[in-house]
Tab-separated table of C-alpha atoms and ligand atoms in Angstrom:
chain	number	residue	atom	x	y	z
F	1082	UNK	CA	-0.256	0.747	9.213
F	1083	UNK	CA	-1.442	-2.138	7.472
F	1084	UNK	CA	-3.344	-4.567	9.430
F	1085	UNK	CA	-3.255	-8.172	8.456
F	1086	UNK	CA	-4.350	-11.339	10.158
F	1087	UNK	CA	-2.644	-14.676	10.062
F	1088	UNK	CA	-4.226	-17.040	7.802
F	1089	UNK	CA	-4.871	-20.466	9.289
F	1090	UNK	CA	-2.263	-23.047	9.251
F	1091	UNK	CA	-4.374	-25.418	7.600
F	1092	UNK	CA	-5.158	-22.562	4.723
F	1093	UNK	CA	-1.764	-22.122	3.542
F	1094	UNK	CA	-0.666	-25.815	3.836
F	1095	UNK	CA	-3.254	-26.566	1.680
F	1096	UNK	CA	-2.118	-23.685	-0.734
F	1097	UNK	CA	1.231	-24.949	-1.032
F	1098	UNK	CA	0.424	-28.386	-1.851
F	1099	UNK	CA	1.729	-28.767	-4.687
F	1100	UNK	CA	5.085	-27.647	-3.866
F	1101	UNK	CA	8.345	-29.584	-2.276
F	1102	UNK	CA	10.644	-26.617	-1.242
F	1103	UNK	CA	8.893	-23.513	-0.296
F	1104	UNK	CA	10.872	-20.050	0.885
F	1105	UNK	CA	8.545	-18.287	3.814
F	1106	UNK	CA	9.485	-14.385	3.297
F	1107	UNK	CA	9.138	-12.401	6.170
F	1108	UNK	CA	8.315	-8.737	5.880
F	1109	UNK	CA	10.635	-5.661	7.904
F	1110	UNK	CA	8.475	-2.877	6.376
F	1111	UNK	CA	5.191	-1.851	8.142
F	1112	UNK	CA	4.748	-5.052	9.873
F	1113	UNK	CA	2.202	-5.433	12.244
F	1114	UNK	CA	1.699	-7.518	13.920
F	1115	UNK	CA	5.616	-8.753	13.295
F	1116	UNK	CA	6.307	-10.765	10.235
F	1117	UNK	CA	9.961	-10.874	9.862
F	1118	UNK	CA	12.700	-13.448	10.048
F	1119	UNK	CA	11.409	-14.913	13.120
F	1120	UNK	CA	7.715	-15.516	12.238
F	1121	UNK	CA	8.937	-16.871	8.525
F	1122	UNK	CA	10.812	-19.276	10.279
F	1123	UNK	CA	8.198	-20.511	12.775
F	1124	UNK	CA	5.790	-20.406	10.002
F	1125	UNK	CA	8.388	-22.704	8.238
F	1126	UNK	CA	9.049	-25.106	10.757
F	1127	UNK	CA	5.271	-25.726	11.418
F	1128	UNK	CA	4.449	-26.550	8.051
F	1129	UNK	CA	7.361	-28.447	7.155
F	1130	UNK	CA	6.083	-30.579	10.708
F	1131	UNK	CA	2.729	-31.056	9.141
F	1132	UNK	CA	4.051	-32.194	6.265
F	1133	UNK	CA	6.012	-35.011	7.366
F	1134	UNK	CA	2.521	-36.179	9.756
F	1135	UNK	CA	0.931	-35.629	6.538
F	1136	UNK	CA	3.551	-38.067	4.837
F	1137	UNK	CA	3.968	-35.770	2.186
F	1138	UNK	CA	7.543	-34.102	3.011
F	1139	UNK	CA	8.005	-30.021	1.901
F	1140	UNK	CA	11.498	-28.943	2.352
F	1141	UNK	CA	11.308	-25.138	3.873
F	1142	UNK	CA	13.553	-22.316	3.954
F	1143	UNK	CA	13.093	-18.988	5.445
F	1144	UNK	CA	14.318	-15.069	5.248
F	1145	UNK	CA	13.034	-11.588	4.987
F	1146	UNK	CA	13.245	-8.274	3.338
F	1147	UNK	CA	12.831	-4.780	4.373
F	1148	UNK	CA	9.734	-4.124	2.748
F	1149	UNK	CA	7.838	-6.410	-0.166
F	1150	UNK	CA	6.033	-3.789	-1.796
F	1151	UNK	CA	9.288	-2.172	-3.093
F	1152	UNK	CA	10.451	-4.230	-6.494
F	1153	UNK	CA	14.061	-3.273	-6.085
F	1154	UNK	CA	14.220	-4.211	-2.412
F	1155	UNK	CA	12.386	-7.715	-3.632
F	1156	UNK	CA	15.060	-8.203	-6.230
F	1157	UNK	CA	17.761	-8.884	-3.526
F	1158	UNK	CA	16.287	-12.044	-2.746
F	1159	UNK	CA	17.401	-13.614	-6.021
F	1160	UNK	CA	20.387	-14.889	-4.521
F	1161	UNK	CA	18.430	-16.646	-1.810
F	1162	UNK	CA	15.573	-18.233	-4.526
F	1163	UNK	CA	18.293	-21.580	-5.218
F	1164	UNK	CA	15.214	-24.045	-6.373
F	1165	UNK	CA	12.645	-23.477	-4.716
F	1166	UNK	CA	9.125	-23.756	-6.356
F	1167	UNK	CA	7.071	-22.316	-4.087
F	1168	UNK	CA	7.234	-19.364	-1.926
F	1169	UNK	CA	4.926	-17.907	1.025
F	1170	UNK	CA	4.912	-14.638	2.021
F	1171	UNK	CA	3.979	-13.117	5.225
F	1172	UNK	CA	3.668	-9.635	3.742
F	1173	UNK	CA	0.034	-7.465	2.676
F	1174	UNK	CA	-1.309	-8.068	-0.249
F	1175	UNK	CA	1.029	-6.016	-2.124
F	1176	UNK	CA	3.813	-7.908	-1.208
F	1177	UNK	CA	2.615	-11.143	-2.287
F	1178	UNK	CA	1.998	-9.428	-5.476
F	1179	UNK	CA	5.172	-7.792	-6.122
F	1180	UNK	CA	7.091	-11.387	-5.484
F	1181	UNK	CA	4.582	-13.046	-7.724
F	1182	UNK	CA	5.494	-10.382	-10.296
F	1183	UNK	CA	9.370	-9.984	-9.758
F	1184	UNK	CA	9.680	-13.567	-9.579
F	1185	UNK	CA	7.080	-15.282	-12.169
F	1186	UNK	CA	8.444	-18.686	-12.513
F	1187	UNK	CA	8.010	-18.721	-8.749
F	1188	UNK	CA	4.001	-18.842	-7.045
F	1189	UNK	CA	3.900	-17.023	-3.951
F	1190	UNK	CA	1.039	-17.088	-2.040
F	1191	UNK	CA	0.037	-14.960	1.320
F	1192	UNK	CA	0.143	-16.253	4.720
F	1193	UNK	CA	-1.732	-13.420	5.770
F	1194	UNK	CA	-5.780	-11.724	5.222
F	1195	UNK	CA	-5.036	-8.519	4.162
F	1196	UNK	CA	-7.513	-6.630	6.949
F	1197	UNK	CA	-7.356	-3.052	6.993
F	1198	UNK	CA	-5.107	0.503	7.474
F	1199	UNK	CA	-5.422	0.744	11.029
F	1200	UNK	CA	-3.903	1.925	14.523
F	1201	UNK	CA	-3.489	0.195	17.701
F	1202	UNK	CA	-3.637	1.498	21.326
F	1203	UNK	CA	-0.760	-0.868	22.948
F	1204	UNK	CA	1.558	-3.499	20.735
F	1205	UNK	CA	-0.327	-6.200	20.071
F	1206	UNK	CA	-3.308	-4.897	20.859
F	1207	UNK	CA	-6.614	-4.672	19.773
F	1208	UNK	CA	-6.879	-2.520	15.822
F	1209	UNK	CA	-8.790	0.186	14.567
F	1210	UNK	CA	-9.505	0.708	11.272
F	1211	UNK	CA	-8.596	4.247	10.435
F	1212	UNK	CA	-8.348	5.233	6.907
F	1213	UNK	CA	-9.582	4.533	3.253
F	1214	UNK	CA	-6.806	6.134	1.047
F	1215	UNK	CA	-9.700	7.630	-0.325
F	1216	UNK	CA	-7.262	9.914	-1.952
F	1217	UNK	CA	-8.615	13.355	-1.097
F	1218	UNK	CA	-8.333	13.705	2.816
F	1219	UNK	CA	-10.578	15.828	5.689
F	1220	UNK	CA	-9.180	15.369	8.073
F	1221	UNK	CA	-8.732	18.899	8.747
F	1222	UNK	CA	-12.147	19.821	8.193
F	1223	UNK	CA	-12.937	16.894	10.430
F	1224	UNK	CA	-10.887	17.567	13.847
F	1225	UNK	CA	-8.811	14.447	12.845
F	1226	UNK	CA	-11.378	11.742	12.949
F	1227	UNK	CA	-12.084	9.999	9.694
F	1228	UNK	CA	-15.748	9.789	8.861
F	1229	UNK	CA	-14.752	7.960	5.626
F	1230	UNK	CA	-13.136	5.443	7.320
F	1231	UNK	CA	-14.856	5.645	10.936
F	1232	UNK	CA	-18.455	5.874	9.907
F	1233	UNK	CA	-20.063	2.827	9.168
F	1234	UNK	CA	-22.273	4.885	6.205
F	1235	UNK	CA	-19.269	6.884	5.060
F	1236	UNK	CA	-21.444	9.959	5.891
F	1237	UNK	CA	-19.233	13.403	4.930
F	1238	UNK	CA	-21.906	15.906	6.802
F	1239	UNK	CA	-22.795	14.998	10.327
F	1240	UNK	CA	-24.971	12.068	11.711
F	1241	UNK	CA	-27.764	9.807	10.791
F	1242	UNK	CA	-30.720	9.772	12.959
F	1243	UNK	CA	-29.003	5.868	14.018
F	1244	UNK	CA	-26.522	7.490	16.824
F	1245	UNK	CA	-27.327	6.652	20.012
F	1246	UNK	CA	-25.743	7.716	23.068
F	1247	UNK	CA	-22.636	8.672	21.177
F	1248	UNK	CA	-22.938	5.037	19.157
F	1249	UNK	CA	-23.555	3.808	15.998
F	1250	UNK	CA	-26.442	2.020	14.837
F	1251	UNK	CA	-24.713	-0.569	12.975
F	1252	UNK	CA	-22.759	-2.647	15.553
F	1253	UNK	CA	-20.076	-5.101	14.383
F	1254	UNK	CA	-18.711	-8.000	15.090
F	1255	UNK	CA	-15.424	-8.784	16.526
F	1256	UNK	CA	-14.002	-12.313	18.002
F	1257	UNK	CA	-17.772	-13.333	17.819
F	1258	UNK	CA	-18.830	-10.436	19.822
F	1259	UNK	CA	-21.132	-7.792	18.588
F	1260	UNK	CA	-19.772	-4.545	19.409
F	1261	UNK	CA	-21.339	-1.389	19.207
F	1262	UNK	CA	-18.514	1.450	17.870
F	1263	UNK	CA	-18.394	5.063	18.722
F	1264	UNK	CA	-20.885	7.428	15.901
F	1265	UNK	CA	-18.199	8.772	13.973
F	1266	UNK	CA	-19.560	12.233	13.676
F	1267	UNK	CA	-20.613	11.993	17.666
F	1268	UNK	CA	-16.589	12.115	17.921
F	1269	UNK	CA	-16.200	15.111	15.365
F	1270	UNK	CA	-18.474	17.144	17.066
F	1271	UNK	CA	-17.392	16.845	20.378
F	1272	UNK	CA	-13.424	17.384	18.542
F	1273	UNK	CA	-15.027	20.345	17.237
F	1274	UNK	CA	-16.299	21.935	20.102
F	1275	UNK	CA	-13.286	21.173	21.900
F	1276	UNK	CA	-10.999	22.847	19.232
F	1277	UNK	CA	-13.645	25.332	19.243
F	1278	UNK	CA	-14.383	24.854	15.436
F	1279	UNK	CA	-17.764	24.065	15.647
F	1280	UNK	CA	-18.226	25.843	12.153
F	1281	UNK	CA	-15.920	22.624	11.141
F	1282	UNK	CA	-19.179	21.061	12.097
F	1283	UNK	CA	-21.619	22.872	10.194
F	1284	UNK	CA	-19.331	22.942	6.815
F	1285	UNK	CA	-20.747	21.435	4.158
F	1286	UNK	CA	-18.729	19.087	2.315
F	1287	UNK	CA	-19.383	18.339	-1.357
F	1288	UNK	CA	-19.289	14.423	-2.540
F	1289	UNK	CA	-15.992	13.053	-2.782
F	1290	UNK	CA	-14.524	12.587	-6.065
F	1291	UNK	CA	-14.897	8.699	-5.952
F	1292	UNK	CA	-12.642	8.560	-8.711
F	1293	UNK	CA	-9.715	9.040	-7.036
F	1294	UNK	CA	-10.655	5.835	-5.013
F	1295	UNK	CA	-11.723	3.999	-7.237
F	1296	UNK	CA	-8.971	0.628	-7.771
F	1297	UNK	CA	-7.181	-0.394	-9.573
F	1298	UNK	CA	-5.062	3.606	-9.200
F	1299	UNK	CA	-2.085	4.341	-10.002
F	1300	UNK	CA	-0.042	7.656	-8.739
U	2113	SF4	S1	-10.374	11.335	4.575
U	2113	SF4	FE1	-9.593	9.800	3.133
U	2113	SF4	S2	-7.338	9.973	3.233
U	2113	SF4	FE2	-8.168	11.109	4.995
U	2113	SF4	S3	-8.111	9.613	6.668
U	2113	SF4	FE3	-10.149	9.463	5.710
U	2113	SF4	S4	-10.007	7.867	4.146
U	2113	SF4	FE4	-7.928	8.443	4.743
U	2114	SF4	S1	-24.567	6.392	13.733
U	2114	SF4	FE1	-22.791	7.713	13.307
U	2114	SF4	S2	-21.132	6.324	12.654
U	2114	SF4	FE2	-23.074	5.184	12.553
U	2114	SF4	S3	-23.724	5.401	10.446
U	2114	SF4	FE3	-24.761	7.041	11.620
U	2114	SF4	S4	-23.383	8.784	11.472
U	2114	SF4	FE4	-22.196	7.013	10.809
């Protein structure tokens, strides 16, 4: 999934500034945490609020599609567009460029940081960041666990001499914490041995071919 984070409110009043009718579009596809009809239309509400404390008025409206990174599925929101002259979107990345490039004569701009592709352990909860689309996967030479992703040196052949105690060297921090995160490899080998693959272990594995990771890629 593709982990995003909400921008501050602050961040995209200030980015819309310029505008007075703006269309929040939610997001159906991958959306986590939610970003559909209901968050475009909070999102909407609390911004058209600021604006009138502000004493500079923006007229909102609000909708969603099933997924912004598909141009047709952005097309059907033509109907909806009327005259607006700014729109928001509370899609990744991608969808905020696929509406800037469907609809030109419209500037959409992202409610959301673009984080990660991650997983979560319960709704809501905290995420993990679990894979690069480095575009040539392991993960069966790896038990499953992504040292691409999951080790802080990208390491494709075992450890540093940094893991202690089954963690990594390199902690990181999260909500202001630092946190020290499981040794990537510490977690393959102990995969391994339980799969009893521990020549998975001991496999050498050639350099990627960055190439096929290297942006902007097209399939
Ligand atoms: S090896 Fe590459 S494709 Fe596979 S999980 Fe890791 S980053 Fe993703
Ligand atoms: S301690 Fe483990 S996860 Fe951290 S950089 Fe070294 S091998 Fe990678």
């Amino acid at each position: 999934m593709i982990i995003t984070k909400e921008k501050p409110l602050e961040e995209i009043y200030a980015s819309i500034a310029d505008c007075k009718r703006v269309l929040f579009v939610g997001c159906d596809g991958c959306t986590q945490p939610p970003r559909g009809l209901k968050e475009a239309e909070t999102l909407a509400k609390l911004i058209e609020m600021k604006a009138k404390m502000e004493g500079k008025p923006i007229e909102t409206g609000f909708t969603t599609i099933v997924k912004q990174c598909c141009d047709e599925s952005v097309g059907n929101l033509r109907v909806q567009l009327n005259d607006y002259d700014g729109m928001v979107s509370l899609a990744c990345g991608v969808g905020v460029q696929i509406l800037n490039k469907v609809y030109p004569e419209i500037w959409t701009r992202p409610a959301q940081d673009t984080m990660f592709i991650g997983s979560e352990e319960i709704r809501q909860g905290p995420m993990y960041e679990m894979c690069l689309a480095c575009g040539e996967c392991i993960l069966e030479e790896t038990g499953g666990i992504c040292p691409v992703a999951r080790c802080a040196k990208g390491l494709l052949n075992g450890p540093c001499g940094g893991c202690v105690e089954g963690k990594c060297e390199l902690p990181m921090e999260v909500n202001g914490e630092m946190v020290k995160n499981d040794c990537a490899w510490y977690l393959i080998y102990h995969r391994a041995k339980e799969l009893n693959r521990l020549d998975l272990f001991r496999k050498y594995r050639p350099p990627k071919k960055r190439t096929l990771a290297m942006n902007p890629r097209r399939l």
